[in-house]
């Protein structure tokens, strides 16, 4: 037997990491581009970008932890409910399992045989997997998701923030936007590679929406800067 490595085993932290890095790049680049277009000083841009990095990383960590913890609470509730059902009416649960296997293409006799053997082996695990679709790979891991999201957001946000040191002139909004689109394209490629998926569509997807976000904030910053001026 050859060893297989499937992307689904990484789905928990990979989703949080891609989301965090994408949000870090887009939100920080948009923030920098917007305030730069408004004509503020470089020190103000740095303070704004740094504050956005810290606040965004903490917000992403808190959001991931709370949302994934809620998922974990729902999973625990389903486990307890299934335990009660198995204890109260095992025959009904066995029939339910049999029908699931029939719907997947097994004959009635074979479905009954499989249901009986799997129930004898581990009834709860079998129902959680085959009835509810709950597997270890998809289980809620709040701390892992929060850490991956916060770290990736900080790394993503640091990239456009670094462009402030490269371009200190009036072209900064366009420099940070162009650099961030490159960063987003790289992120899309890395995410696709980690997920064993084709690269073109993820790259186009993240760069398109990133460009839309930055264009909107540059426009708003320009208008507000002109109005205030």
Short mmCIF file of C-alpha atoms in Angstrom, two decimals:
data_model
loop_
_atom_site.label_atom_id
_atom_site.label_comp_id
_atom_site.label_asym_id
_atom_site.label_seq_id
_atom_site.Cartn_x
_atom_site.Cartn_y
_atom_site.Cartn_z
CA UNK A 1 0.00 0.00 0.00
CA UNK A 2 1.32 3.44 -0.90
CA UNK A 3 0.94 6.36 1.49
CA UNK A 4 -1.49 9.07 0.38
CA UNK A 5 -1.48 12.66 1.59
CA UNK A 6 -4.79 14.41 1.08
CA UNK A 7 -5.40 18.15 1.32
CA UNK A 8 -8.48 17.59 3.49
CA UNK A 9 -6.22 16.68 6.41
CA UNK A 10 -4.92 20.26 6.35
CA UNK A 11 -8.23 21.99 5.78
CA UNK A 12 -8.59 23.37 9.32
CA UNK A 13 -5.40 25.39 9.57
CA UNK A 14 -5.08 25.96 5.81
CA UNK A 15 -8.42 27.74 5.57
CA UNK A 16 -7.60 29.96 8.55
CA UNK A 17 -4.09 30.71 7.27
CA UNK A 18 -5.21 31.64 3.74
CA UNK A 19 -8.02 33.78 5.10
CA UNK A 20 -5.70 35.53 7.55
CA UNK A 21 -2.94 36.22 5.03
CA UNK A 22 -5.38 37.42 2.39
CA UNK A 23 -7.12 39.71 4.87
CA UNK A 24 -3.78 40.97 6.17
CA UNK A 25 -2.55 41.94 2.71
CA UNK A 26 -5.81 43.41 1.43
CA UNK A 27 -6.91 45.30 4.53
CA UNK A 28 -3.48 46.74 5.36
CA UNK A 29 -2.69 47.65 1.75
CA UNK A 30 -6.11 49.24 1.38
CA UNK A 31 -5.64 51.15 4.63
CA UNK A 32 -2.20 52.42 3.62
CA UNK A 33 -3.33 53.29 0.10
CA UNK A 34 -6.37 55.11 1.42
CA UNK A 35 -4.58 57.28 3.98
CA UNK A 36 -1.67 57.91 1.59
CA UNK A 37 -4.09 59.09 -1.08
CA UNK A 38 -5.54 61.48 1.51
CA UNK A 39 -2.11 63.13 1.72
CA UNK A 40 -1.09 62.36 5.32
CA UNK A 41 2.54 62.20 6.48
CA UNK A 42 4.71 59.09 6.31
CA UNK A 43 4.78 58.78 10.10
CA UNK A 44 0.98 58.79 10.18
CA UNK A 45 0.89 56.14 7.46
CA UNK A 46 3.30 53.95 9.46
CA UNK A 47 1.31 54.36 12.66
CA UNK A 48 -1.94 53.60 10.85
CA UNK A 49 -0.51 50.54 9.11
CA UNK A 50 1.08 49.18 12.29
CA UNK A 51 -2.11 49.71 14.28
CA UNK A 52 -4.03 47.92 11.53
CA UNK A 53 -1.60 45.00 11.65
CA UNK A 54 -1.87 44.54 15.42
CA UNK A 55 -5.61 45.11 15.63
CA UNK A 56 -6.29 42.92 12.62
CA UNK A 57 -4.20 40.01 13.91
CA UNK A 58 -5.93 40.11 17.29
CA UNK A 59 -9.33 40.43 15.68
CA UNK A 60 -8.71 37.50 13.36
CA UNK A 61 -7.49 35.34 16.25
CA UNK A 62 -10.51 36.21 18.38
CA UNK A 63 -12.94 35.74 15.50
CA UNK A 64 -11.52 32.35 14.52
CA UNK A 65 -11.43 31.13 18.12
CA UNK A 66 -15.02 32.16 18.82
CA UNK A 67 -16.46 30.84 15.55
CA UNK A 68 -14.57 27.53 15.60
CA UNK A 69 -15.39 27.09 19.30
CA UNK A 70 -19.05 27.46 18.38
CA UNK A 71 -18.56 24.75 15.79
CA UNK A 72 -16.94 22.58 18.45
CA UNK A 73 -19.87 23.15 20.82
CA UNK A 74 -22.31 22.08 18.11
CA UNK A 75 -20.24 18.97 17.41
CA UNK A 76 -20.20 18.03 21.11
CA UNK A 77 -23.97 18.48 21.30
CA UNK A 78 -24.43 16.18 18.30
CA UNK A 79 -22.16 13.55 19.87
CA UNK A 80 -24.19 13.58 23.08
CA UNK A 81 -27.46 13.41 21.12
CA UNK A 82 -26.24 10.45 19.11
CA UNK A 83 -25.14 8.67 22.30
CA UNK A 84 -28.65 9.06 23.71
CA UNK A 85 -30.24 7.78 20.51
CA UNK A 86 -27.99 4.71 20.47
CA UNK A 87 -28.80 3.94 24.09
CA UNK A 88 -32.55 4.51 23.71
CA UNK A 89 -33.25 2.74 20.41
CA UNK A 90 -30.30 0.77 19.00
CA UNK A 91 -32.51 -1.15 16.54
CA UNK A 92 -33.74 2.07 14.92
CA UNK A 93 -30.17 3.37 14.70
CA UNK A 94 -29.05 0.11 13.08
CA UNK A 95 -31.83 0.38 10.50
CA UNK A 96 -30.90 4.01 9.88
CA UNK A 97 -27.31 2.97 9.20
CA UNK A 98 -28.45 0.18 6.90
CA UNK A 99 -30.52 2.58 4.82
CA UNK A 100 -27.57 4.96 4.55
CA UNK A 101 -25.45 2.19 3.04
CA UNK A 102 -28.28 1.16 0.72
CA UNK A 103 -28.51 4.74 -0.58
CA UNK A 104 -24.79 4.60 -1.30
CA UNK A 105 -25.26 1.61 -3.59
CA UNK A 106 -25.05 -1.54 -1.46
CA UNK A 107 -27.64 -4.29 -1.64
CA UNK A 108 -29.97 -4.64 1.33
CA UNK A 109 -28.28 -7.80 2.55
CA UNK A 110 -24.78 -6.38 2.28
CA UNK A 111 -25.87 -3.08 3.83
CA UNK A 112 -27.27 -4.94 6.85
CA UNK A 113 -24.08 -6.95 7.20
CA UNK A 114 -21.88 -3.85 7.03
CA UNK A 115 -24.11 -1.96 9.47
CA UNK A 116 -24.02 -4.80 12.00
CA UNK A 117 -20.26 -5.27 11.83
CA UNK A 118 -19.47 -1.55 12.07
CA UNK A 119 -21.94 -1.14 14.93
CA UNK A 120 -20.26 -3.98 16.81
CA UNK A 121 -16.87 -2.40 16.18
CA UNK A 122 -17.75 1.19 17.19
CA UNK A 123 -21.38 2.25 16.91
CA UNK A 124 -20.89 5.88 17.93
CA UNK A 125 -17.96 6.54 15.62
CA UNK A 126 -19.77 4.89 12.73
CA UNK A 127 -22.88 7.04 13.15
CA UNK A 128 -20.87 10.23 13.60
CA UNK A 129 -18.93 9.53 10.40
CA UNK A 130 -21.57 8.01 8.12
CA UNK A 131 -24.73 9.69 9.40
CA UNK A 132 -23.44 13.13 10.38
CA UNK A 133 -20.26 13.39 8.29
CA UNK A 134 -18.08 14.12 11.32
CA UNK A 135 -14.45 13.06 10.92
CA UNK A 136 -11.25 13.80 12.78
CA UNK A 137 -9.86 15.74 9.82
CA UNK A 138 -12.82 18.14 9.88
CA UNK A 139 -13.07 18.45 13.67
CA UNK A 140 -13.09 21.92 15.22
CA UNK A 141 -9.71 23.06 16.56
CA UNK A 142 -10.18 26.62 17.89
CA UNK A 143 -6.62 27.23 19.14
CA UNK A 144 -5.05 25.96 15.91
CA UNK A 145 -7.37 28.09 13.78
CA UNK A 146 -6.81 31.20 15.91
CA UNK A 147 -3.02 30.84 15.89
CA UNK A 148 -2.86 30.17 12.13
CA UNK A 149 -5.13 33.10 11.36
CA UNK A 150 -3.32 35.59 13.61
CA UNK A 151 0.16 34.62 12.45
CA UNK A 152 -0.75 34.63 8.76
CA UNK A 153 -2.55 37.97 9.09
CA UNK A 154 0.51 39.55 10.71
CA UNK A 155 2.80 38.19 7.99
CA UNK A 156 0.42 39.28 5.25
CA UNK A 157 0.00 42.77 6.73
CA UNK A 158 3.76 43.22 7.15
CA UNK A 159 4.30 42.89 3.38
CA UNK A 160 2.40 46.01 2.23
CA UNK A 161 3.56 47.87 5.35
CA UNK A 162 7.16 47.33 4.26
CA UNK A 163 6.51 49.23 1.03
CA UNK A 164 6.14 52.44 3.05
CA UNK A 165 9.92 52.35 3.54
CA UNK A 166 10.50 51.85 -0.19
CA UNK A 167 8.26 54.59 -1.57
CA UNK A 168 7.78 57.73 0.49
CA UNK A 169 6.36 59.90 -2.28
CA UNK A 170 2.95 60.64 -3.75
CA UNK A 171 3.07 57.42 -5.76
CA UNK A 172 2.82 55.29 -2.59
CA UNK A 173 -0.88 54.37 -3.09
CA UNK A 174 -0.04 52.85 -6.47
CA UNK A 175 3.20 51.26 -5.29
CA UNK A 176 1.58 49.52 -2.33
CA UNK A 177 -1.34 48.43 -4.50
CA UNK A 178 0.88 46.95 -7.21
CA UNK A 179 3.14 45.22 -4.68
CA UNK A 180 0.13 43.83 -2.82
CA UNK A 181 -1.35 42.38 -6.00
CA UNK A 182 1.92 40.52 -6.50
CA UNK A 183 1.78 39.33 -2.88
CA UNK A 184 -1.82 38.19 -3.39
CA UNK A 185 -0.90 36.30 -6.56
CA UNK A 186 1.87 34.51 -4.69
CA UNK A 187 -0.54 33.74 -1.83
CA UNK A 188 -3.08 32.34 -4.28
CA UNK A 189 -0.42 30.11 -5.81
CA UNK A 190 0.82 28.88 -2.43
CA UNK A 191 -2.71 28.20 -1.25
CA UNK A 192 -3.48 26.23 -4.39
CA UNK A 193 -0.28 24.23 -4.03
CA UNK A 194 -1.01 23.45 -0.37
CA UNK A 195 -4.51 22.36 -1.34
CA UNK A 196 -3.32 20.29 -4.35
CA UNK A 197 -5.45 22.45 -6.66
CA UNK A 198 -4.81 24.18 -10.02
CA UNK A 199 -3.18 27.59 -9.50
CA UNK A 200 -4.73 29.89 -12.12
CA UNK A 201 -8.22 30.28 -10.66
CA UNK A 202 -7.11 30.97 -7.04
CA UNK A 203 -4.55 33.52 -8.27
CA UNK A 204 -7.12 35.36 -10.39
CA UNK A 205 -9.68 35.23 -7.60
CA UNK A 206 -7.52 36.78 -4.87
CA UNK A 207 -5.94 39.41 -7.12
CA UNK A 208 -9.28 40.53 -8.56
CA UNK A 209 -10.98 41.09 -5.21
CA UNK A 210 -7.83 42.60 -3.75
CA UNK A 211 -7.68 45.09 -6.63
CA UNK A 212 -11.34 46.01 -6.11
CA UNK A 213 -10.79 46.66 -2.40
CA UNK A 214 -7.70 48.79 -2.93
CA UNK A 215 -9.24 50.76 -5.78
CA UNK A 216 -12.22 51.62 -3.61
CA UNK A 217 -10.11 52.82 -0.69
CA UNK A 218 -7.79 54.87 -2.92
CA UNK A 219 -10.85 56.56 -4.41
CA UNK A 220 -12.32 57.28 -0.98
CA UNK A 221 -8.96 58.53 0.33
CA UNK A 222 -8.53 60.83 -2.65
CA UNK A 223 -12.01 62.29 -2.25
CA UNK A 224 -11.68 62.80 1.50
CA UNK A 225 -8.18 64.21 1.14
CA UNK A 226 -9.40 66.73 -1.44
CA UNK A 227 -12.41 67.64 0.68
CA UNK A 228 -10.37 68.14 3.85
CA UNK A 229 -7.67 70.02 1.95
#
